[in-house]
Amino acid sequence: MSNHYDDQWKLLQKLKPTNEEKEITRMRIWQTIQASSPKITRTSPFFSWKNLLATCLFFLICGGFWLIFQQENKVQHSVTEKGINSNQISWKLEDTYSKKSNDGLAFYRKNQTEKVGSVHEVTEEKRKEIIQNHAMFVEEQMENFPYPTSMYIEHVKQMNVALRYHFFIPLENQKYFHFTFDYPKLEYAEIFTVISTLRIKGMEPNNYPKQLYVNHGYGKMLFPINLQPISISANKEVYNWESGSTEAFNAYIKKITEQKGLWKKKSTTKDSHTFESADGNEIITITIKGKTITYKFIYPNR
């Protein structure tokens, strides 16, 4: 990459842009992108004293083990001093797995060695440091997800990573689980499948009964969560929508039209709807056929 681009990147990291400036920069970046009782025997005063001491030591040791057992039973599904256990978290993205990594976990696709994400426990101070020291262009509270979740999207200057998603889930004592996922190592839909189906043992999830929708990357279009990618290219995306139906599709289209000032409908049929962005820079046709939902993208001004 050119020295000019490197200089611009360093300046970008130092800037503390306003929300309007973030939005402008975010859209520019988006347009270039398409993560257990002893028995005591008394024989003499000496042995009595010795046995008393041994008894005290025994109860002290037993008491220690009991406290450890109680503590482990209480937090067996939470973070320990040795870090996060891979059995403590689960989700419904089947082709991923986790491995121990320092005090946290690293996530991988099956049969691949390149890390696609991670999770660590961080303090409130560390959380603020992460947010302030990275080029974050999206900040959002994820409503109605299994756990209270703050999402940030970082623009990453790497050959194989365009965006890094950061999710913070609050624990006790001003601590958080900090999840990261890299795009395009994981597709947007896959990242949100993880977060929407996330289960943390020992933490009761919120079971929201209705369909949830999210934006993919810096884009404005809403997508249903729990889509499984079939094929993804610059101008066409095809997904399997397991909960898709005519009723669900109509509710989805209605949700898009309720976004005031973002999209205007250009045409519609029973199974297909075409929307144009308010600025005219993007046209998206959404079509459903059975459980398959397809998005076609046109960018008139490019």
Short mmCIF file of N, CA and C in Angstrom, two decimals, residues 30 34 221 223 233-237 239 263 282-285 294-299:
data_model
loop_
_atom_site.label_atom_id
_atom_site.label_comp_id
_atom_site.label_asym_id
_atom_site.label_seq_id
_atom_site.Cartn_x
_atom_site.Cartn_y
_atom_site.Cartn_z
N TRP A 30 -17.77 1.52 3.55
CA TRP A 30 -18.73 0.49 3.15
C TRP A 30 -18.76 0.33 1.62
N GLN A 34 -17.49 -5.02 -0.22
CA GLN A 34 -18.76 -5.66 -0.65
C GLN A 34 -18.67 -7.20 -0.35
N MET A 221 -29.58 -1.58 4.67
CA MET A 221 -30.64 -2.57 4.50
C MET A 221 -30.72 -3.51 5.70
N PHE A 223 -31.56 -7.12 7.40
CA PHE A 223 -31.56 -8.54 7.07
C PHE A 223 -32.11 -9.31 8.27
N SER A 233 -21.66 -12.93 -3.46
CA SER A 233 -20.80 -12.22 -4.40
C SER A 233 -21.09 -10.73 -4.27
N ALA A 234 -20.39 -9.92 -5.05
CA ALA A 234 -20.51 -8.47 -4.92
C ALA A 234 -21.91 -7.98 -5.22
N ASN A 235 -22.57 -8.59 -6.17
CA ASN A 235 -23.87 -8.09 -6.62
C ASN A 235 -25.03 -9.03 -6.34
N LYS A 236 -24.75 -10.16 -5.70
CA LYS A 236 -25.84 -11.10 -5.42
C LYS A 236 -25.51 -11.93 -4.18
N GLU A 237 -26.49 -12.05 -3.29
CA GLU A 237 -26.34 -12.85 -2.09
C GLU A 237 -27.54 -13.79 -1.97
N TYR A 239 -29.31 -16.85 0.46
CA TYR A 239 -29.31 -17.46 1.79
C TYR A 239 -30.44 -18.47 1.93
N TRP A 263 -35.44 4.01 2.55
CA TRP A 263 -35.72 3.26 1.33
C TRP A 263 -37.07 3.65 0.74
N GLU A 282 -28.08 3.04 -4.38
CA GLU A 282 -28.18 1.59 -4.26
C GLU A 282 -29.61 1.13 -4.57
N ILE A 283 -29.72 0.08 -5.33
CA ILE A 283 -31.01 -0.54 -5.62
C ILE A 283 -30.91 -2.02 -5.24
N ILE A 284 -31.84 -2.49 -4.43
CA ILE A 284 -31.80 -3.87 -3.95
C ILE A 284 -33.12 -4.56 -4.27
N THR A 285 -33.03 -5.70 -4.91
CA THR A 285 -34.21 -6.53 -5.17
C THR A 285 -34.15 -7.75 -4.26
N THR A 294 -33.09 -14.25 -1.83
CA THR A 294 -32.02 -13.75 -2.68
C THR A 294 -32.03 -12.23 -2.71
N TYR A 295 -30.83 -11.65 -2.66
CA TYR A 295 -30.65 -10.19 -2.74
C TYR A 295 -29.80 -9.88 -3.97
N LYS A 296 -30.30 -8.99 -4.82
CA LYS A 296 -29.53 -8.52 -5.96
C LYS A 296 -29.27 -7.03 -5.80
N PHE A 297 -28.03 -6.62 -6.00
CA PHE A 297 -27.60 -5.25 -5.73
C PHE A 297 -27.18 -4.56 -7.03
N ILE A 298 -27.65 -3.32 -7.19
CA ILE A 298 -27.23 -2.47 -8.30
C ILE A 298 -26.78 -1.14 -7.72
N TYR A 299 -25.65 -0.61 -8.24
CA TYR A 299 -25.12 0.66 -7.75
C TYR A 299 -25.04 1.63 -8.95
#
